[in-house]
Amino acid sequence: MNVTVKFFALGRELTGRSEMALELPEAATVQALIDQLKSAHPRFARLKSYLVAVNMEYADLGAPLHDGDEVAIIPPVSGG
Amino acid sequence: MNVTVKFFALGRELTGRSEMALELPEAATVQALIDQLKSAHPRFARLKSYLVAVNMEYADLGAPLHDGDEVAIIPPVSGG
Amino acid sequence: MIEITAEKIEVQKVIDAACAPECGAVAVFIGTVRNFSRGKPIYRLEYEAYPEMAAKKIQEIVEEAKKKWEVRKAAVSHRVGRLEIGEIAVVIAVSTPHRQNAFQACQFIIDRLKEIVPIWKKEIAVDGETWVDDHA
Amino acid sequence: MIEITAEKIEVQKVIDAACAPECGAVAVFIGTVRNFSRGKPIYRLEYEAYPEMAAKKIQEIVEEAKKKWEVRKAAVSHRVGRLEIGEIAVVIAVSTPHRQNAFQACQFIIDRLKEIVPIWKKEIAVDGETWVDDHA
């Protein structure tokens, strides 16, 4: 299945990308996606603190992904 | 000695005056002024709740007045 | 800036008076005339003030807020005269380096204003005119 | 009204969006860019957002505030892009029948916004650029 991964702020700067398409095995979890990102983009591993959002909702590492999901890597927020 | 008395809101409507000059004995207190107002203006006595300000500062009934003081009768405030 | 005014209050003017560049956080309170009061519809309000003493008391309240909550600048504008439903009666703006203080200082100022500042409002309703006495 | 915008924020527009006629009490929070941050002078800020999710999260926060504090209307505008010192980063306006609720709801919205809404700021200072991490 295919998902889109979005990067923001420090995550965007480390990966040099604001968005990428990723192919994952069926029923892969958020954790599997993170593992794949880390091995494919070593600089991503330098992002020490972040949450993950799936389809604009914060998600656990164990959450299953589905084809077409929009996944976002959310570094610590600092709006306001 | 002479003082000026100011009336506002319900006090102004009851007395029909926004300001009046009053002659008082030397060293009269706020209480003496109130007593004089009540006897001179029976309708003033219908104002049940108020504070008194002397020269724009809230004052006790026992406070002494001085020639030229500006006294104000302050019904319950309701600004804002 | 502290004013008792018979003119319509411009919110932005009050905010500008409370906010130097780099003010950090600004908390603003705006009080408007509601069409209902204590269960009955009202037509309009009439505000009256003892203007010199009102300005003096507001100044004292602002000074107290400045001491307690690191307020940098504060501005208060209170309207008097005849106010229609929906019109602004009071605007308070407070700037502080940190936001918690801005809210607390702004709330303190409106609370104390309602308690001690010599301003009165009369409600003009279907059943007549009443000087409001919230303390009764 | 909830917006993530690259344009300068007009405070009055946000207030108007939160205040129907007869709204009673309106509490407003305005956050501006300060020239100092954690002990060092800064030149400017750059804000970045995940705009769709930011708007969705702000909407959720506003709905929660409406339930808890009888909020009638609320409006939130957050700026993104490059901001100079003194410029407005965020404006929140909340109207309620009673003033205590307006302050509490407004403070709740800015507090939660800072905690969970995907917006980031980078400080550009004399010693370089830093993504702010208040939670670190």
Coordinates of C-alpha atoms in Angstrom, one line a residue:
Chain A
M1 CA 0.0 0.0 0.0
N2 CA 1.0 3.6 -0.5
V3 CA 1.0 6.4 2.0
T4 CA 2.0 10.1 1.9
V5 CA 4.4 11.3 4.6
K6 CA 4.5 15.0 5.4
F7 CA 7.4 16.7 7.3
F8 CA 7.4 20.1 9.0
A9 CA 9.8 22.4 10.8
L10 CA 12.9 20.6 12.0
G11 CA 11.7 17.3 10.4
R12 CA 11.4 19.0 7.0
E13 CA 14.8 20.6 7.3
L14 CA 16.5 17.3 8.4
T15 CA 15.0 15.3 5.6
G16 CA 15.1 18.1 3.0
R17 CA 11.6 17.1 2.0
S18 CA 8.2 18.5 2.9
E19 CA 6.4 15.4 1.5
M20 CA 7.2 12.0 0.2
A21 CA 5.3 8.9 -1.0
L22 CA 6.2 5.7 0.7
E23 CA 5.3 2.1 -0.1
L24 CA 4.6 -0.2 2.9
P25 CA 3.6 -3.8 3.4
E26 CA -0.2 -4.3 3.9
A27 CA -1.3 -3.6 7.5
A28 CA 2.0 -1.9 8.4
T29 CA 1.8 0.1 11.6
V30 CA 3.1 3.6 12.3
Q31 CA 6.1 2.0 14.0
A32 CA 6.9 0.2 10.7
L33 CA 6.7 3.4 8.8
I34 CA 9.1 5.1 11.3
D35 CA 11.6 2.3 11.0
Q36 CA 11.5 2.5 7.2
L37 CA 12.0 6.3 7.4
K38 CA 15.0 5.9 9.7
S39 CA 16.8 3.4 7.5
A40 CA 16.0 5.2 4.2
H41 CA 16.8 8.7 5.6
P42 CA 19.5 8.5 8.3
R43 CA 19.2 12.2 8.9
F44 CA 15.5 11.6 9.9
A45 CA 16.9 9.6 12.9
R46 CA 18.3 12.9 14.2
L47 CA 14.8 14.1 15.0
K48 CA 14.6 13.0 18.6
S49 CA 11.2 14.2 19.6
Y50 CA 8.0 14.0 17.6
L51 CA 4.4 12.7 17.4
V52 CA 2.8 11.1 14.4
A53 CA -0.5 12.1 12.9
V54 CA -2.5 9.9 10.6
N55 CA -5.1 11.7 8.5
M56 CA -4.7 14.7 10.8
E57 CA -5.3 12.9 14.1
Y58 CA -2.5 12.0 16.5
A59 CA -1.8 8.3 16.4
D60 CA 0.0 5.7 18.5
L61 CA 3.0 3.8 17.2
G62 CA 0.9 0.7 17.1
A63 CA -1.9 2.1 14.9
P64 CA -2.3 0.3 11.6
L65 CA -2.0 2.3 8.4
H66 CA -4.2 2.0 5.3
D67 CA -3.7 2.7 1.6
G68 CA -3.9 6.4 0.9
D69 CA -3.3 7.5 4.5
E70 CA -1.7 10.9 5.0
V71 CA 0.9 10.6 7.7
A72 CA 2.6 13.6 9.3
I73 CA 5.7 13.8 11.5
I74 CA 4.9 16.4 14.1
P75 CA 8.0 17.9 16.0
P76 CA 7.2 19.6 19.3
V77 CA 4.7 22.4 18.5
S78 CA 5.4 26.0 19.4
G79 CA 2.6 28.1 18.0
G80 CA 0.9 31.0 19.6
Chain B
M1 CA -17.5 76.6 56.1
N2 CA -18.8 75.8 52.7
V3 CA -18.7 72.5 50.8
T4 CA -20.0 71.4 47.4
V5 CA -22.2 68.3 47.3
K6 CA -22.5 66.3 44.1
F7 CA -25.3 63.8 43.3
F8 CA -25.4 61.1 40.7
A9 CA -27.8 58.5 39.3
L10 CA -30.6 57.8 41.7
G11 CA -29.4 60.4 44.2
R12 CA -29.5 63.0 41.5
E13 CA -33.0 62.0 40.4
L14 CA -34.3 62.0 44.0
T15 CA -32.9 65.4 44.9
G16 CA -33.5 66.9 41.5
R17 CA -30.0 68.4 41.7
S18 CA -26.6 67.3 40.4
E19 CA -24.8 69.7 42.7
M20 CA -25.5 72.1 45.6
A21 CA -23.5 74.3 47.9
L22 CA -24.0 73.6 51.6
E23 CA -23.0 75.7 54.6
L24 CA -21.8 73.6 57.6
P25 CA -20.5 74.4 61.1
E26 CA -16.7 74.3 61.4
A27 CA -15.3 70.8 61.8
A28 CA -18.5 69.1 60.8
T29 CA -18.2 65.4 59.8
V30 CA -19.6 63.6 56.9
Q31 CA -22.4 62.3 59.2
A32 CA -23.4 65.9 60.0
L33 CA -23.6 66.7 56.3
I34 CA -25.8 63.6 55.7
D35 CA -28.1 64.6 58.6
Q36 CA -28.4 68.1 57.2
L37 CA -29.2 66.8 53.7
K38 CA -31.8 64.5 55.1
S39 CA -33.7 67.2 56.9
A40 CA -33.3 69.8 54.1
H41 CA -34.3 67.3 51.3
P42 CA -36.7 64.7 52.5
R43 CA -36.5 62.9 49.2
F44 CA -32.8 62.4 49.7
A45 CA -33.7 60.2 52.7
R46 CA -35.2 57.7 50.2
L47 CA -31.7 56.9 49.0
K48 CA -31.1 53.8 51.1
S49 CA -27.7 52.7 50.0
Y50 CA -24.7 54.9 49.2
L51 CA -21.1 55.7 50.0
V52 CA -19.7 59.2 50.4
A53 CA -16.6 60.5 48.7
V54 CA -14.7 63.5 49.9
N55 CA -12.4 65.1 47.3
M56 CA -12.8 62.0 45.1
E57 CA -11.8 59.5 47.9
Y58 CA -14.2 57.3 49.7
A59 CA -14.6 58.5 53.3
D60 CA -16.1 57.3 56.6
L61 CA -19.1 58.9 58.2
G62 CA -16.8 60.2 61.0
A63 CA -14.4 61.9 58.6
P64 CA -14.1 65.7 59.3
L65 CA -14.9 68.1 56.4
H66 CA -13.0 71.2 55.5
D67 CA -13.9 74.4 53.8
G68 CA -14.0 74.0 50.0
D69 CA -14.3 70.2 50.1
E70 CA -16.1 68.4 47.2
V71 CA -18.4 65.8 48.7
A72 CA -20.1 63.2 46.5
I73 CA -23.0 60.9 47.3
I74 CA -22.2 57.6 45.6
P75 CA -25.1 55.2 45.1
P76 CA -24.2 51.6 44.4
V77 CA -22.0 51.6 41.3
S78 CA -22.8 49.6 38.2
G79 CA -20.3 50.4 35.6
G80 CA -18.7 47.9 33.2
Chain C
M1 CA -4.7 55.9 28.5
I2 CA -7.7 56.1 30.8
E3 CA -10.9 57.8 29.5
I4 CA -14.5 58.3 30.3
T5 CA -16.1 59.2 27.0
A6 CA -19.4 60.0 25.4
E7 CA -18.1 59.0 22.0
K8 CA -18.3 55.5 20.5
I9 CA -15.3 53.5 21.7
E10 CA -12.8 52.3 19.0
V11 CA -11.4 49.0 20.2
Q12 CA -8.2 49.2 18.1
K13 CA -7.4 52.6 19.6
V14 CA -7.6 51.2 23.2
I15 CA -5.5 48.2 22.2
D16 CA -2.9 50.4 20.5
A17 CA -2.6 52.5 23.7
A18 CA -1.8 49.3 25.7
C19 CA 0.6 47.7 23.3
A20 CA 4.1 49.0 22.7
P21 CA 5.9 47.1 20.0
E22 CA 7.1 43.8 21.4
C23 CA 4.5 43.8 24.1
G24 CA 4.3 40.0 24.1
A25 CA 0.8 39.2 25.3
V26 CA -2.2 41.5 25.2
A27 CA -5.5 40.6 27.0
V28 CA -8.5 42.6 26.1
F29 CA -12.0 42.8 27.6
I30 CA -14.9 44.2 25.8
G31 CA -18.3 44.7 27.5
T32 CA -21.3 45.3 25.3
V33 CA -24.9 46.1 26.0
R34 CA -27.1 43.0 26.0
N35 CA -30.8 43.0 25.1
F36 CA -31.7 41.0 28.1
S37 CA -31.0 41.8 31.8
R38 CA -32.2 39.7 34.7
G39 CA -34.9 38.0 32.8
K40 CA -36.4 40.9 31.0
P41 CA -35.8 42.5 27.6
I42 CA -34.3 46.0 27.7
Y43 CA -34.4 48.8 25.1
R44 CA -31.2 50.6 25.9
L45 CA -28.9 51.7 28.7
E46 CA -27.9 55.1 30.1
Y47 CA -24.5 55.4 31.7
E48 CA -23.6 58.2 34.1
A49 CA -20.2 58.8 35.7
Y50 CA -18.5 61.0 38.2
P51 CA -15.9 61.4 35.6
E52 CA -12.9 62.9 37.5
M53 CA -13.2 60.4 40.4
A54 CA -13.9 57.5 38.0
A55 CA -10.7 58.3 36.1
K56 CA -8.8 58.6 39.4
K57 CA -10.1 55.2 40.7
I58 CA -9.4 53.5 37.4
Q59 CA -5.9 54.9 37.6
E60 CA -5.4 53.4 41.1
I61 CA -6.7 50.0 39.9
V62 CA -4.3 50.0 37.0
E63 CA -1.4 50.9 39.3
E64 CA -2.3 48.0 41.5
A65 CA -2.5 45.7 38.5
K66 CA 0.9 46.9 37.3
K67 CA 2.5 46.0 40.6
K68 CA 0.9 42.6 40.9
W69 CA 1.2 41.2 37.4
E70 CA 4.2 42.9 35.7
V71 CA 1.8 44.9 33.5
R72 CA 3.7 47.0 31.0
K73 CA 0.9 49.1 29.7
A74 CA -2.8 49.3 30.3
A75 CA -5.6 51.2 28.7
V76 CA -9.2 51.6 29.8
S77 CA -12.1 53.4 28.0
H78 CA -15.6 53.6 29.5
R79 CA -18.5 55.0 27.6
V80 CA -21.2 57.2 29.2
G81 CA -24.5 58.5 27.9
R82 CA -27.1 56.7 26.0
L83 CA -26.1 53.3 24.6
E84 CA -28.1 51.1 22.2
I85 CA -28.2 47.3 22.3
G86 CA -24.9 45.9 21.0
E87 CA -22.8 49.0 21.6
I88 CA -19.6 48.8 23.6
A89 CA -19.7 50.1 27.2
V90 CA -16.1 49.4 28.2
V91 CA -12.8 48.2 26.7
I92 CA -9.8 47.2 28.8
A93 CA -6.5 46.2 27.3
V94 CA -3.4 45.1 29.2
S95 CA 0.0 44.0 27.9
T96 CA 2.4 41.8 29.8
P97 CA 5.5 39.8 28.9
H98 CA 3.7 36.5 29.8
R99 CA 0.1 35.6 28.9
Q100 CA -1.2 34.3 32.2
N101 CA -0.5 37.7 33.8
A102 CA -2.3 39.5 31.0
F103 CA -5.5 37.6 31.6
Q104 CA -5.3 37.9 35.4
A105 CA -4.6 41.6 35.3
C106 CA -7.4 42.3 32.8
Q107 CA -9.9 40.4 34.8
F108 CA -8.8 42.1 38.0
I109 CA -9.3 45.5 36.4
I110 CA -12.8 44.8 35.2
D111 CA -13.8 43.2 38.5
R112 CA -12.5 46.1 40.5
L113 CA -14.0 48.6 38.1
K114 CA -17.4 47.1 38.7
E115 CA -16.9 47.3 42.4
I116 CA -15.5 50.7 43.2
V117 CA -15.5 53.0 40.2
P118 CA -18.3 55.7 40.3
I119 CA -20.2 54.8 37.1
W120 CA -23.8 53.9 37.1
K121 CA -26.1 52.4 34.5
K122 CA -29.8 52.7 34.1
E123 CA -31.8 50.1 32.2
I124 CA -34.6 51.3 30.1
A125 CA -37.0 48.4 29.7
V126 CA -40.6 47.8 28.8
D127 CA -41.7 48.2 32.4
G128 CA -39.8 51.4 33.1
E129 CA -36.4 52.7 34.1
T130 CA -34.1 51.2 36.8
W131 CA -30.7 52.1 38.2
V132 CA -28.9 48.8 38.3
D133 CA -27.8 47.8 41.8
D134 CA -25.8 44.6 41.4
H135 CA -24.8 44.7 45.0
A136 CA -28.4 44.6 46.3
Chain D
M1 CA -13.9 31.8 12.0
I2 CA -10.7 29.8 12.2
E3 CA -7.9 30.8 9.9
I4 CA -4.2 30.1 9.4
T5 CA -3.0 33.0 7.3
A6 CA 0.1 34.4 5.7
E7 CA -1.5 37.9 5.8
K8 CA -1.2 40.5 8.6
I9 CA -4.0 39.8 11.1
E10 CA -6.5 42.5 11.6
V11 CA -7.6 42.4 15.3
Q12 CA -11.0 44.1 14.7
K13 CA -11.9 41.5 12.0
V14 CA -11.3 38.6 14.5
I15 CA -13.3 40.4 17.2
D16 CA -16.2 41.1 14.8
A17 CA -16.2 37.4 13.9
A18 CA -16.6 36.5 17.6
C19 CA -19.2 39.1 18.6
A20 CA -22.8 39.0 17.5
P21 CA -24.7 42.1 18.6
E22 CA -25.6 41.7 22.3
C23 CA -22.7 39.3 22.9
G24 CA -22.2 40.6 26.5
A25 CA -18.6 39.9 27.3
V26 CA -15.7 39.5 24.8
A27 CA -12.3 38.4 25.9
V28 CA -9.5 38.7 23.4
F29 CA -5.9 37.5 23.4
I30 CA -3.3 38.9 21.1
G31 CA 0.2 37.4 20.9
T32 CA 2.9 39.5 19.4
V33 CA 6.6 38.8 18.5
R34 CA 8.9 40.0 21.2
N35 CA 12.5 41.1 20.6
F36 CA 13.9 38.9 23.3
S37 CA 13.5 35.2 23.8
R38 CA 15.1 33.1 26.6
G39 CA 17.6 35.8 27.4
K40 CA 18.8 36.6 23.9
P41 CA 17.8 39.2 21.3
I42 CA 16.1 37.9 18.2
Y43 CA 15.7 39.5 14.8
R44 CA 12.4 37.9 13.7
L45 CA 10.4 34.7 13.7
E46 CA 9.3 32.2 11.0
Y47 CA 6.1 30.4 11.6
E48 CA 5.2 27.2 9.8
A49 CA 2.0 25.2 10.1
Y50 CA 0.4 22.0 9.0
P51 CA -2.6 24.2 8.0
E52 CA -5.4 21.7 7.5
M53 CA -4.6 19.8 10.7
A54 CA -4.0 23.1 12.6
A55 CA -7.4 24.3 11.6
K56 CA -9.0 21.0 12.6
K57 CA -7.3 21.0 16.0
I58 CA -8.3 24.6 16.7
Q59 CA -11.9 23.7 15.8
E60 CA -11.8 20.9 18.3
I61 CA -10.4 23.1 21.0
V62 CA -13.1 25.8 20.3
E63 CA -15.8 23.1 20.4
E64 CA -14.5 22.0 23.8
A65 CA -14.5 25.6 25.1
K66 CA -18.0 26.1 23.9
K67 CA -19.2 23.2 25.9
K68 CA -17.4 24.1 29.1
W69 CA -17.9 27.9 29.3
E70 CA -21.1 28.7 27.4
V71 CA -19.2 30.3 24.6
R72 CA -21.5 31.8 22.0
K73 CA -19.0 32.6 19.3
A74 CA -15.2 32.2 19.0
A75 CA -12.7 33.3 16.4
V76 CA -9.0 32.3 16.0
S77 CA -6.5 33.7 13.5
H78 CA -2.9 32.4 13.5
R79 CA -0.3 33.9 11.2
V80 CA 2.4 31.9 9.4
G81 CA 5.5 32.9 7.4
R82 CA 8.0 35.6 8.3
L83 CA 7.1 37.9 11.2
E84 CA 9.0 40.9 12.3
I85 CA 9.3 42.1 15.9
G86 CA 6.0 43.6 17.2
E87 CA 3.9 41.9 14.6
I88 CA 0.8 39.9 15.7
A89 CA 1.2 36.1 15.6
V90 CA -2.2 35.1 17.0
V91 CA -5.5 36.6 17.9
I92 CA -8.2 34.7 19.8
A93 CA -11.6 36.3 20.6
V94 CA -14.4 34.7 22.6
S95 CA -17.8 36.0 23.5
T96 CA -20.0 34.7 26.4
P97 CA -22.9 36.0 28.3
H98 CA -20.8 36.4 31.5
R99 CA -17.3 37.8 31.7
Q100 CA -15.6 35.2 33.9
N101 CA -16.4 32.5 31.3
A102 CA -15.0 34.7 28.5
F103 CA -11.6 35.0 30.2
Q104 CA -11.4 31.3 31.1
A105 CA -12.4 30.1 27.6
C106 CA -10.0 32.5 25.9
Q107 CA -7.1 31.3 28.2
F108 CA -8.0 27.7 27.6
I109 CA -7.9 28.1 23.8
I110 CA -4.5 29.8 23.8
D111 CA -3.1 27.2 26.3
R112 CA -4.3 24.2 24.3
L113 CA -3.3 25.8 21.0
K114 CA 0.3 26.0 22.3
E115 CA 0.1 22.4 23.4
I116 CA -1.4 20.5 20.5
V117 CA -1.9 22.5 17.4
P118 CA 0.7 21.7 14.7
I119 CA 2.3 25.1 14.3
W120 CA 6.0 25.7 14.8
K121 CA 8.2 28.8 15.2
K122 CA 11.8 29.3 14.4
E123 CA 13.7 32.1 16.0
I124 CA 16.2 33.9 13.9
A125 CA 18.8 35.4 16.3
V126 CA 22.3 36.7 16.3
D127 CA 23.7 33.2 17.0
G128 CA 21.6 31.4 14.3
E129 CA 18.2 29.8 13.8
T130 CA 16.4 27.6 16.3
W131 CA 13.1 25.8 16.1
V132 CA 11.5 26.6 19.5
D133 CA 10.8 23.6 21.7
D134 CA 9.0 24.9 24.8
H135 CA 8.4 21.3 25.9
A136 CA 12.1 20.3 26.0

